[in-house]
């Protein structure tokens, strides 16, 4: 009854909002007038007014706050109520509890909030979760804001989902191209490959390989790829020979030494001069001996 009277009072305030100050009634007159007006209503009108009151209260409780100031006030008052309720349950029933409160959108100005009823609860969180409550609150906030991979260690799941999606698309395309229903994806790790320019490998090669297609178009594609590979090999070999000849031409030119080669040794000009000196010394020795 009191709530319905309050709702009637709200309607009366809205109705009389545009009246001059001298013609407005005080709160007592409004309540009395509103009560009389409510009693004069029919049952259908009372039910309609009750339904409007229920909708109004639900909107006030669950409606999003439009301004940052109203959000901050609502959060502060709600956290105080939660804290008091947890402490009251601990006192009345002997239970311990803890709570994390973080924002789930960037429009809200709020830092991660944690509360535990006693010190043992905080020690339990540190022991079991292997992290400080502030660190856990930061991770929780990061996960709720943007589903961050590093915050909740869920990057492996997203990677697997992406791989499955790509595999499904490739498999469906292969089914349409080959007409076969049973197609299985085989993954191979390739290392040490260097791709230059456009790759000569075509998707048609895999289709011909796995589907066993030996049509005229497949043979033409095979011959075309073989000719392209031969031309590339010839071009690479020619470029290599030109590079080698250019490198040889750029070497410094030196006059070669005159050498006398035999089956046992190689004698140069220096060694020939040494032998002439030795022969002259030998002739001088012979002349001295003859004297």
PDB file of C-alpha atoms in Angstrom:
ATOM      1  CA  UNK A   1       0.000   0.000   0.000  1.00  0.00           C
ATOM      2  CA  UNK A   2       2.804   2.370   0.925  1.00  0.00           C
ATOM      3  CA  UNK A   3       4.656   1.567  -2.310  1.00  0.00           C
ATOM      4  CA  UNK A   4       1.540   2.179  -4.376  1.00  0.00           C
ATOM      5  CA  UNK A   5       1.015   5.492  -2.620  1.00  0.00           C
ATOM      6  CA  UNK A   6       4.595   6.369  -3.372  1.00  0.00           C
ATOM      7  CA  UNK A   7       4.027   5.549  -7.023  1.00  0.00           C
ATOM      8  CA  UNK A   8       0.909   7.723  -7.018  1.00  0.00           C
ATOM      9  CA  UNK A   9       2.932  10.487  -5.407  1.00  0.00           C
ATOM     10  CA  UNK A  10       5.461  10.208  -8.230  1.00  0.00           C
ATOM     11  CA  UNK A  11       2.725  10.584 -10.833  1.00  0.00           C
ATOM     12  CA  UNK A  12       1.321  13.597  -8.983  1.00  0.00           C
ATOM     13  CA  UNK A  13       4.754  15.226  -8.841  1.00  0.00           C
ATOM     14  CA  UNK A  14       5.129  14.768 -12.573  1.00  0.00           C
ATOM     15  CA  UNK A  15       1.648  16.172 -13.180  1.00  0.00           C
ATOM     16  CA  UNK A  16       2.209  19.228 -11.007  1.00  0.00           C
ATOM     17  CA  UNK A  17       5.776  19.860 -12.090  1.00  0.00           C
ATOM     18  CA  UNK A  18       4.810  22.662 -14.490  1.00  0.00           C
ATOM     19  CA  UNK A  19       2.654  24.574 -11.975  1.00  0.00           C
ATOM     20  CA  UNK A  20       3.891  27.879 -10.478  1.00  0.00           C
ATOM     21  CA  UNK A  21       5.482  27.787  -7.047  1.00  0.00           C
ATOM     22  CA  UNK A  22       2.477  29.327  -5.305  1.00  0.00           C
ATOM     23  CA  UNK A  23       0.057  26.733  -6.654  1.00  0.00           C
ATOM     24  CA  UNK A  24       2.124  23.687  -5.701  1.00  0.00           C
ATOM     25  CA  UNK A  25       1.119  21.695  -2.621  1.00  0.00           C
ATOM     26  CA  UNK A  26       3.420  20.434   0.106  1.00  0.00           C
ATOM     27  CA  UNK A  27       4.312  16.797   0.699  1.00  0.00           C
ATOM     28  CA  UNK A  28       1.493  16.178   3.202  1.00  0.00           C
ATOM     29  CA  UNK A  29      -1.162  17.472   0.838  1.00  0.00           C
ATOM     30  CA  UNK A  30       0.299  15.440  -1.990  1.00  0.00           C
ATOM     31  CA  UNK A  31       0.225  12.240   0.071  1.00  0.00           C
ATOM     32  CA  UNK A  32      -3.345  12.844   1.177  1.00  0.00           C
ATOM     33  CA  UNK A  33      -4.467  13.689  -2.331  1.00  0.00           C
ATOM     34  CA  UNK A  34      -2.597  10.736  -3.764  1.00  0.00           C
ATOM     35  CA  UNK A  35      -4.136   8.348  -1.244  1.00  0.00           C
ATOM     36  CA  UNK A  36      -7.648   9.563  -2.053  1.00  0.00           C
ATOM     37  CA  UNK A  37      -6.977   9.311  -5.762  1.00  0.00           C
ATOM     38  CA  UNK A  38      -5.631   5.784  -5.341  1.00  0.00           C
ATOM     39  CA  UNK A  39      -8.667   4.662  -3.380  1.00  0.00           C
ATOM     40  CA  UNK A  40     -10.913   6.049  -6.090  1.00  0.00           C
ATOM     41  CA  UNK A  41      -9.248   3.943  -8.766  1.00  0.00           C
ATOM     42  CA  UNK A  42     -10.792   0.787 -10.138  1.00  0.00           C
ATOM     43  CA  UNK A  43      -9.195  -2.650  -9.801  1.00  0.00           C
ATOM     44  CA  UNK A  44      -7.881  -2.584 -13.375  1.00  0.00           C
ATOM     45  CA  UNK A  45      -6.293   0.806 -12.803  1.00  0.00           C
ATOM     46  CA  UNK A  46      -4.723  -0.396  -9.553  1.00  0.00           C
ATOM     47  CA  UNK A  47      -3.296  -3.471 -11.302  1.00  0.00           C
ATOM     48  CA  UNK A  48      -1.908  -1.274 -14.069  1.00  0.00           C
ATOM     49  CA  UNK A  49      -0.349   1.026 -11.498  1.00  0.00           C
ATOM     50  CA  UNK A  50       1.142  -1.966  -9.644  1.00  0.00           C
ATOM     51  CA  UNK A  51       2.651  -3.325 -12.858  1.00  0.00           C
ATOM     52  CA  UNK A  52       4.154   0.082 -13.609  1.00  0.00           C
ATOM     53  CA  UNK A  53       5.656   0.140 -10.109  1.00  0.00           C
ATOM     54  CA  UNK A  54       7.230  -3.311 -10.597  1.00  0.00           C
ATOM     55  CA  UNK A  55       8.735  -2.241 -13.927  1.00  0.00           C
ATOM     56  CA  UNK A  56      10.026   0.975 -12.410  1.00  0.00           C
ATOM     57  CA  UNK A  57      11.733  -0.796  -9.520  1.00  0.00           C
ATOM     58  CA  UNK A  58      13.280  -3.415 -11.836  1.00  0.00           C
ATOM     59  CA  UNK A  59      14.629  -0.681 -14.109  1.00  0.00           C
ATOM     60  CA  UNK A  60      16.047   1.188 -11.152  1.00  0.00           C
ATOM     61  CA  UNK A  61      17.811  -1.931  -9.850  1.00  0.00           C
ATOM     62  CA  UNK A  62      19.126  -3.360 -13.138  1.00  0.00           C
ATOM     63  CA  UNK A  63      19.319  -0.287 -15.375  1.00  0.00           C
ATOM     64  CA  UNK A  64      22.807   0.810 -16.411  1.00  0.00           C
ATOM     65  CA  UNK A  65      24.083   4.015 -14.861  1.00  0.00           C
ATOM     66  CA  UNK A  66      24.568   6.675 -17.525  1.00  0.00           C
ATOM     67  CA  UNK A  67      27.271   8.779 -15.872  1.00  0.00           C
ATOM     68  CA  UNK A  68      30.615   7.890 -14.325  1.00  0.00           C
ATOM     69  CA  UNK A  69      29.659   9.608 -11.084  1.00  0.00           C
ATOM     70  CA  UNK A  70      26.514   7.520 -10.646  1.00  0.00           C
ATOM     71  CA  UNK A  71      28.471   4.339 -11.449  1.00  0.00           C
ATOM     72  CA  UNK A  72      31.112   5.162  -8.843  1.00  0.00           C
ATOM     73  CA  UNK A  73      28.509   5.880  -6.174  1.00  0.00           C
ATOM     74  CA  UNK A  74      26.612   2.696  -6.966  1.00  0.00           C
ATOM     75  CA  UNK A  75      29.787   0.578  -6.865  1.00  0.00           C
ATOM     76  CA  UNK A  76      31.010   2.092  -3.608  1.00  0.00           C
ATOM     77  CA  UNK A  77      27.704   1.626  -1.826  1.00  0.00           C
ATOM     78  CA  UNK A  78      27.277  -1.907  -3.198  1.00  0.00           C
ATOM     79  CA  UNK A  79      30.791  -2.945  -2.104  1.00  0.00           C
ATOM     80  CA  UNK A  80      30.144  -1.651   1.392  1.00  0.00           C
ATOM     81  CA  UNK A  81      26.907  -3.651   1.541  1.00  0.00           C
ATOM     82  CA  UNK A  82      28.637  -6.811   0.283  1.00  0.00           C
ATOM     83  CA  UNK A  83      31.432  -6.412   2.795  1.00  0.00           C
ATOM     84  CA  UNK A  84      28.949  -5.941   5.621  1.00  0.00           C
ATOM     85  CA  UNK A  85      26.893  -8.949   4.498  1.00  0.00           C
ATOM     86  CA  UNK A  86      29.984 -11.196   4.409  1.00  0.00           C
ATOM     87  CA  UNK A  87      31.051 -10.070   7.866  1.00  0.00           C
ATOM     88  CA  UNK A  88      27.524 -10.591   9.206  1.00  0.00           C
ATOM     89  CA  UNK A  89      27.418 -14.136   7.806  1.00  0.00           C
ATOM     90  CA  UNK A  90      30.772 -14.822   9.443  1.00  0.00           C
ATOM     91  CA  UNK A  91      29.459 -13.581  12.775  1.00  0.00           C
ATOM     92  CA  UNK A  92      26.051 -15.274  12.594  1.00  0.00           C
ATOM     93  CA  UNK A  93      26.870 -18.557  10.859  1.00  0.00           C
ATOM     94  CA  UNK A  94      30.638 -18.956  11.199  1.00  0.00           C
ATOM     95  CA  UNK A  95      31.521 -19.015   7.481  1.00  0.00           C
ATOM     96  CA  UNK A  96      34.484 -17.510   5.620  1.00  0.00           C
ATOM     97  CA  UNK A  97      34.342 -16.100   2.106  1.00  0.00           C
ATOM     98  CA  UNK A  98      36.188 -13.948  -0.386  1.00  0.00           C
ATOM     99  CA  UNK A  99      35.153 -12.056  -3.501  1.00  0.00           C
ATOM    100  CA  UNK A 100      36.770 -10.530  -6.602  1.00  0.00           C
ATOM    101  CA  UNK A 101      35.069  -7.620  -8.358  1.00  0.00           C
ATOM    102  CA  UNK A 102      36.451  -6.344 -11.691  1.00  0.00           C
ATOM    103  CA  UNK A 103      35.053  -4.344 -14.592  1.00  0.00           C
ATOM    104  CA  UNK A 104      34.048  -6.021 -17.866  1.00  0.00           C
ATOM    105  CA  UNK A 105      34.153  -2.939 -20.146  1.00  0.00           C
ATOM    106  CA  UNK A 106      36.470   0.018 -20.583  1.00  0.00           C
ATOM    107  CA  UNK A 107      33.714   2.580 -20.016  1.00  0.00           C
ATOM    108  CA  UNK A 108      33.681   1.772 -16.289  1.00  0.00           C
ATOM    109  CA  UNK A 109      36.316   3.360 -14.052  1.00  0.00           C
ATOM    110  CA  UNK A 110      37.082   0.699 -11.475  1.00  0.00           C
ATOM    111  CA  UNK A 111      40.194  -1.058 -10.192  1.00  0.00           C
ATOM    112  CA  UNK A 112      40.181  -4.781  -9.305  1.00  0.00           C
ATOM    113  CA  UNK A 113      38.692  -5.209  -5.836  1.00  0.00           C
ATOM    114  CA  UNK A 114      39.244  -8.114  -3.461  1.00  0.00           C
ATOM    115  CA  UNK A 115      37.902  -8.748   0.011  1.00  0.00           C
ATOM    116  CA  UNK A 116      38.235 -11.671   2.389  1.00  0.00           C
ATOM    117  CA  UNK A 117      36.573 -12.117   5.747  1.00  0.00           C
ATOM    118  CA  UNK A 118      39.817 -13.044   7.540  1.00  0.00           C
ATOM    119  CA  UNK A 119      43.572 -13.419   7.077  1.00  0.00           C
ATOM    120  CA  UNK A 120      43.323 -17.185   6.639  1.00  0.00           C
ATOM    121  CA  UNK A 121      41.263 -16.653   3.492  1.00  0.00           C
ATOM    122  CA  UNK A 122      43.947 -14.440   1.959  1.00  0.00           C
ATOM    123  CA  UNK A 123      46.645 -16.996   2.861  1.00  0.00           C
ATOM    124  CA  UNK A 124      44.530 -19.717   1.258  1.00  0.00           C
ATOM    125  CA  UNK A 125      44.252 -17.740  -1.991  1.00  0.00           C
ATOM    126  CA  UNK A 126      48.022 -17.218  -2.120  1.00  0.00           C
ATOM    127  CA  UNK A 127      48.749 -20.875  -1.330  1.00  0.00           C
ATOM    128  CA  UNK A 128      46.313 -22.500  -3.753  1.00  0.00           C
ATOM    129  CA  UNK A 129      46.412 -20.080  -6.685  1.00  0.00           C
ATOM    130  CA  UNK A 130      50.165 -19.495  -6.357  1.00  0.00           C
ATOM    131  CA  UNK A 131      49.725 -15.755  -6.826  1.00  0.00           C
ATOM    132  CA  UNK A 132      48.917 -12.613  -4.923  1.00  0.00           C
ATOM    133  CA  UNK A 133      45.230 -11.579  -4.859  1.00  0.00           C
ATOM    134  CA  UNK A 134      46.124  -8.324  -6.646  1.00  0.00           C
ATOM    135  CA  UNK A 135      47.790 -10.285  -9.458  1.00  0.00           C
ATOM    136  CA  UNK A 136      44.780 -12.572  -9.750  1.00  0.00           C
ATOM    137  CA  UNK A 137      42.459  -9.570  -9.906  1.00  0.00           C
ATOM    138  CA  UNK A 138      44.536  -8.032 -12.717  1.00  0.00           C
ATOM    139  CA  UNK A 139      44.402 -11.281 -14.712  1.00  0.00           C
ATOM    140  CA  UNK A 140      40.671 -11.570 -14.170  1.00  0.00           C
ATOM    141  CA  UNK A 141      40.169  -7.992 -15.357  1.00  0.00           C
ATOM    142  CA  UNK A 142      42.310  -8.568 -18.472  1.00  0.00           C
ATOM    143  CA  UNK A 143      40.308 -11.664 -19.371  1.00  0.00           C
ATOM    144  CA  UNK A 144      36.973  -9.892 -18.942  1.00  0.00           C
ATOM    145  CA  UNK A 145      38.017  -6.800 -20.894  1.00  0.00           C
ATOM    146  CA  UNK A 146      39.470  -8.290 -24.061  1.00  0.00           C
ATOM    147  CA  UNK A 147      39.840 -12.033 -23.519  1.00  0.00           C
ATOM    148  CA  UNK A 148      43.618 -11.595 -23.378  1.00  0.00           C
ATOM    149  CA  UNK A 149      45.623 -14.753 -24.063  1.00  0.00           C
ATOM    150  CA  UNK A 150      48.361 -14.012 -21.551  1.00  0.00           C
ATOM    151  CA  UNK A 151      45.879 -13.165 -18.817  1.00  0.00           C
ATOM    152  CA  UNK A 152      44.012 -16.475 -18.765  1.00  0.00           C
ATOM    153  CA  UNK A 153      46.362 -18.806 -20.708  1.00  0.00           C
ATOM    154  CA  UNK A 154      43.781 -19.444 -23.409  1.00  0.00           C
ATOM    155  CA  UNK A 155      45.949 -18.660 -26.448  1.00  0.00           C
ATOM    156  CA  UNK A 156      46.346 -22.380 -27.192  1.00  0.00           C
ATOM    157  CA  UNK A 157      42.597 -22.828 -27.491  1.00  0.00           C
ATOM    158  CA  UNK A 158      42.249 -19.864 -29.865  1.00  0.00           C
ATOM    159  CA  UNK A 159      45.151 -21.181 -31.937  1.00  0.00           C
ATOM    160  CA  UNK A 160      43.516 -24.600 -32.166  1.00  0.00           C
ATOM    161  CA  UNK A 161      40.180 -23.080 -33.158  1.00  0.00           C
ATOM    162  CA  UNK A 162      41.853 -21.051 -35.913  1.00  0.00           C
ATOM    163  CA  UNK A 163      43.651 -24.126 -37.210  1.00  0.00           C
ATOM    164  CA  UNK A 164      40.436 -26.142 -37.235  1.00  0.00           C
ATOM    165  CA  UNK A 165      38.656 -23.372 -39.120  1.00  0.00           C
ATOM    166  CA  UNK A 166      41.372 -23.235 -41.800  1.00  0.00           C
ATOM    167  CA  UNK A 167      41.383 -27.030 -42.070  1.00  0.00           C
ATOM    168  CA  UNK A 168      37.622 -27.132 -42.558  1.00  0.00           C
ATOM    169  CA  UNK A 169      37.762 -24.524 -45.326  1.00  0.00           C
ATOM    170  CA  UNK A 170      40.584 -26.319 -47.164  1.00  0.00           C
ATOM    171  CA  UNK A 171      38.869 -29.688 -46.807  1.00  0.00           C
ATOM    172  CA  UNK A 172      35.591 -28.327 -48.141  1.00  0.00           C
ATOM    173  CA  UNK A 173      37.386 -26.807 -51.145  1.00  0.00           C
ATOM    174  CA  UNK A 174      39.125 -30.116 -51.857  1.00  0.00           C
ATOM    175  CA  UNK A 175      35.789 -31.927 -51.735  1.00  0.00           C
ATOM    176  CA  UNK A 176      34.327 -29.523 -54.268  1.00  0.00           C
ATOM    177  CA  UNK A 177      37.365 -29.793 -56.555  1.00  0.00           C
ATOM    178  CA  UNK A 178      37.867 -33.571 -56.446  1.00  0.00           C
ATOM    179  CA  UNK A 179      34.367 -34.834 -55.792  1.00  0.00           C
ATOM    180  CA  UNK A 180      35.596 -37.132 -53.005  1.00  0.00           C
ATOM    181  CA  UNK A 181      33.892 -37.171 -49.636  1.00  0.00           C
ATOM    182  CA  UNK A 182      36.625 -38.726 -47.486  1.00  0.00           C
ATOM    183  CA  UNK A 183      39.517 -36.275 -47.391  1.00  0.00           C
ATOM    184  CA  UNK A 184      41.985 -36.130 -44.537  1.00  0.00           C
ATOM    185  CA  UNK A 185      44.372 -33.283 -43.789  1.00  0.00           C
ATOM    186  CA  UNK A 186      48.041 -34.249 -43.377  1.00  0.00           C
ATOM    187  CA  UNK A 187      50.346 -31.662 -41.806  1.00  0.00           C
ATOM    188  CA  UNK A 188      54.073 -31.684 -42.605  1.00  0.00           C
ATOM    189  CA  UNK A 189      56.710 -29.483 -41.001  1.00  0.00           C
ATOM    190  CA  UNK A 190      59.038 -27.921 -43.588  1.00  0.00           C
ATOM    191  CA  UNK A 191      62.272 -26.248 -42.521  1.00  0.00           C
ATOM    192  CA  UNK A 192      65.092 -24.531 -44.385  1.00  0.00           C
ATOM    193  CA  UNK A 193      63.060 -23.436 -47.422  1.00  0.00           C
ATOM    194  CA  UNK A 194      63.743 -20.113 -49.159  1.00  0.00           C
ATOM    195  CA  UNK A 195      60.994 -18.852 -51.465  1.00  0.00           C
ATOM    196  CA  UNK A 196      61.982 -16.274 -54.082  1.00  0.00           C
ATOM    197  CA  UNK A 197      59.351 -14.571 -56.164  1.00  0.00           C
ATOM    198  CA  UNK A 198      56.237 -16.481 -57.104  1.00  0.00           C
ATOM    199  CA  UNK A 199      56.233 -20.126 -56.129  1.00  0.00           C
ATOM    200  CA  UNK A 200      56.009 -22.495 -59.100  1.00  0.00           C
ATOM    201  CA  UNK A 201      54.126 -24.966 -56.944  1.00  0.00           C
ATOM    202  CA  UNK A 202      50.425 -24.925 -57.758  1.00  0.00           C
ATOM    203  CA  UNK A 203      47.407 -26.152 -55.902  1.00  0.00           C
ATOM    204  CA  UNK A 204      46.504 -28.202 -58.959  1.00  0.00           C
ATOM    205  CA  UNK A 205      49.515 -30.409 -58.265  1.00  0.00           C
ATOM    206  CA  UNK A 206      48.077 -31.485 -54.923  1.00  0.00           C
ATOM    207  CA  UNK A 207      44.682 -32.037 -56.505  1.00  0.00           C
ATOM    208  CA  UNK A 208      46.216 -34.238 -59.200  1.00  0.00           C
ATOM    209  CA  UNK A 209      48.309 -36.094 -56.632  1.00  0.00           C
ATOM    210  CA  UNK A 210      45.597 -36.892 -54.112  1.00  0.00           C
ATOM    211  CA  UNK A 211      42.736 -37.339 -56.569  1.00  0.00           C
ATOM    212  CA  UNK A 212      44.722 -39.325 -59.143  1.00  0.00           C
ATOM    213  CA  UNK A 213      43.521 -37.166 -62.019  1.00  0.00           C
ATOM    214  CA  UNK A 214      45.334 -37.907 -65.305  1.00  0.00           C
ATOM    215  CA  UNK A 215      43.438 -35.703 -67.685  1.00  0.00           C
ATOM    216  CA  UNK A 216      44.840 -33.727 -70.583  1.00  0.00           C
ATOM    217  CA  UNK A 217      44.822 -30.562 -68.513  1.00  0.00           C
ATOM    218  CA  UNK A 218      46.744 -32.288 -65.713  1.00  0.00           C
ATOM    219  CA  UNK A 219      49.381 -33.568 -68.146  1.00  0.00           C
ATOM    220  CA  UNK A 220      49.674 -30.132 -69.716  1.00  0.00           C
ATOM    221  CA  UNK A 221      50.177 -28.570 -66.314  1.00  0.00           C
ATOM    222  CA  UNK A 222      52.821 -31.167 -65.463  1.00  0.00           C
ATOM    223  CA  UNK A 223      54.728 -30.556 -68.701  1.00  0.00           C
ATOM    224  CA  UNK A 224      54.504 -26.816 -68.225  1.00  0.00           C
ATOM    225  CA  UNK A 225      55.923 -27.065 -64.706  1.00  0.00           C
ATOM    226  CA  UNK A 226      58.730 -29.365 -65.915  1.00  0.00           C
ATOM    227  CA  UNK A 227      59.680 -26.960 -68.711  1.00  0.00           C
ATOM    228  CA  UNK A 228      59.630 -24.044 -66.307  1.00  0.00           C
ATOM    229  CA  UNK A 229      61.905 -25.937 -63.917  1.00  0.00           C
ATOM    230  CA  UNK A 230      64.328 -26.760 -66.768  1.00  0.00           C
ATOM    231  CA  UNK A 231      64.413 -23.151 -67.913  1.00  0.00           C
ATOM    232  CA  UNK A 232      65.062 -22.015 -64.375  1.00  0.00           C
ATOM    233  CA  UNK A 233      67.866 -24.564 -63.989  1.00  0.00           C
ATOM    234  CA  UNK A 234      69.482 -23.480 -67.280  1.00  0.00           C
ATOM    235  CA  UNK A 235      69.219 -19.821 -66.332  1.00  0.00           C
ATOM    236  CA  UNK A 236      70.757 -20.474 -62.920  1.00  0.00           C
ATOM    237  CA  UNK A 237      73.630 -22.494 -64.449  1.00  0.00           C
ATOM    238  CA  UNK A 238      74.334 -19.760 -67.034  1.00  0.00           C
ATOM    239  CA  UNK A 239      74.356 -17.073 -64.383  1.00  0.00           C
ATOM    240  CA  UNK A 240      76.714 -19.172 -62.279  1.00  0.00           C
ATOM    241  CA  UNK A 241      79.168 -19.639 -65.190  1.00  0.00           C
ATOM    242  CA  UNK A 242      79.092 -15.922 -65.976  1.00  0.00           C
ATOM    243  CA  UNK A 243      79.791 -15.093 -62.351  1.00  0.00           C
ATOM    244  CA  UNK A 244      82.738 -17.514 -62.240  1.00  0.00           C
ATOM    245  CA  UNK A 245      84.256 -16.142 -65.459  1.00  0.00           C
ATOM    246  CA  UNK A 246      83.809 -12.593 -64.229  1.00  0.00           C
ATOM    247  CA  UNK A 247      85.532 -13.477 -60.970  1.00  0.00           C
ATOM    248  CA  UNK A 248      88.465 -15.018 -62.878  1.00  0.00           C
ATOM    249  CA  UNK A 249      88.804 -11.935 -65.083  1.00  0.00           C
ATOM    250  CA  UNK A 250      88.908  -9.687 -62.064  1.00  0.00           C
ATOM    251  CA  UNK A 251      91.887 -11.523 -60.516  1.00  0.00           C
ATOM    252  CA  UNK A 252      95.176  -9.479 -60.455  1.00  0.00           C
ATOM    253  CA  UNK A 253      97.517 -10.322 -63.392  1.00  0.00           C
ATOM    254  CA  UNK A 254     101.168 -11.193 -62.434  1.00  0.00           C
ATOM    255  CA  UNK A 255     104.128 -12.223 -64.633  1.00  0.00           C
ATOM    256  CA  UNK A 256     104.803 -15.928 -64.131  1.00  0.00           C
ATOM    257  CA  UNK A 257     108.301 -17.006 -63.085  1.00  0.00           C
ATOM    258  CA  UNK A 258     110.404 -19.048 -65.536  1.00  0.00           C
ATOM    259  CA  UNK A 259     110.869 -22.480 -64.083  1.00  0.00           C
ATOM    260  CA  UNK A 260     112.805 -25.593 -65.081  1.00  0.00           C
ATOM    261  CA  UNK A 261     110.808 -28.693 -64.323  1.00  0.00           C
ATOM    262  CA  UNK A 262     112.117 -32.199 -63.935  1.00  0.00           C
ATOM    263  CA  UNK A 263     110.719 -35.428 -62.711  1.00  0.00           C
ATOM    264  CA  UNK A 264     112.300 -34.916 -59.287  1.00  0.00           C
ATOM    265  CA  UNK A 265     112.439 -31.207 -58.611  1.00  0.00           C
ATOM    266  CA  UNK A 266     111.547 -27.766 -59.908  1.00  0.00           C
ATOM    267  CA  UNK A 267     114.297 -25.227 -60.307  1.00  0.00           C
ATOM    268  CA  UNK A 268     113.588 -21.518 -60.592  1.00  0.00           C
ATOM    269  CA  UNK A 269     115.813 -18.615 -61.684  1.00  0.00           C
ATOM    270  CA  UNK A 270     117.116 -18.145 -58.157  1.00  0.00           C
ATOM    271  CA  UNK A 271     118.182 -21.773 -57.935  1.00  0.00           C
ATOM    272  CA  UNK A 272     119.905 -21.480 -61.370  1.00  0.00           C
ATOM    273  CA  UNK A 273     121.917 -18.480 -60.194  1.00  0.00           C
ATOM    274  CA  UNK A 274     122.894 -20.378 -57.078  1.00  0.00           C
ATOM    275  CA  UNK A 275     124.098 -23.317 -59.174  1.00  0.00           C
ATOM    276  CA  UNK A 276     126.237 -21.000 -61.355  1.00  0.00           C
ATOM    277  CA  UNK A 277     127.858 -19.547 -58.257  1.00  0.00           C
ATOM    278  CA  UNK A 278     128.564 -23.028 -56.954  1.00  0.00           C
ATOM    279  CA  UNK A 279     130.144 -24.080 -60.285  1.00  0.00           C
ATOM    280  CA  UNK A 280     132.440 -21.022 -60.278  1.00  0.00           C
ATOM    281  CA  UNK A 281     133.581 -21.796 -56.733  1.00  0.00           C
ATOM    282  CA  UNK A 282     134.270 -25.398 -57.759  1.00  0.00           C
ATOM    283  CA  UNK A 283     136.452 -24.253 -60.727  1.00  0.00           C
ATOM    284  CA  UNK A 284     138.476 -21.929 -58.477  1.00  0.00           C
ATOM    285  CA  UNK A 285     139.128 -24.790 -56.081  1.00  0.00           C
ATOM    286  CA  UNK A 286     140.366 -26.996 -58.914  1.00  0.00           C
ATOM    287  CA  UNK A 287     142.816 -24.300 -60.119  1.00  0.00           C
ATOM    288  CA  UNK A 288     144.258 -23.906 -56.628  1.00  0.00           C
ATOM    289  CA  UNK A 289     144.726 -27.665 -56.306  1.00  0.00           C
ATOM    290  CA  UNK A 290     146.481 -27.892 -59.665  1.00  0.00           C
ATOM    291  CA  UNK A 291     148.941 -25.191 -58.652  1.00  0.00           C
TER     292      UNK A 291
END
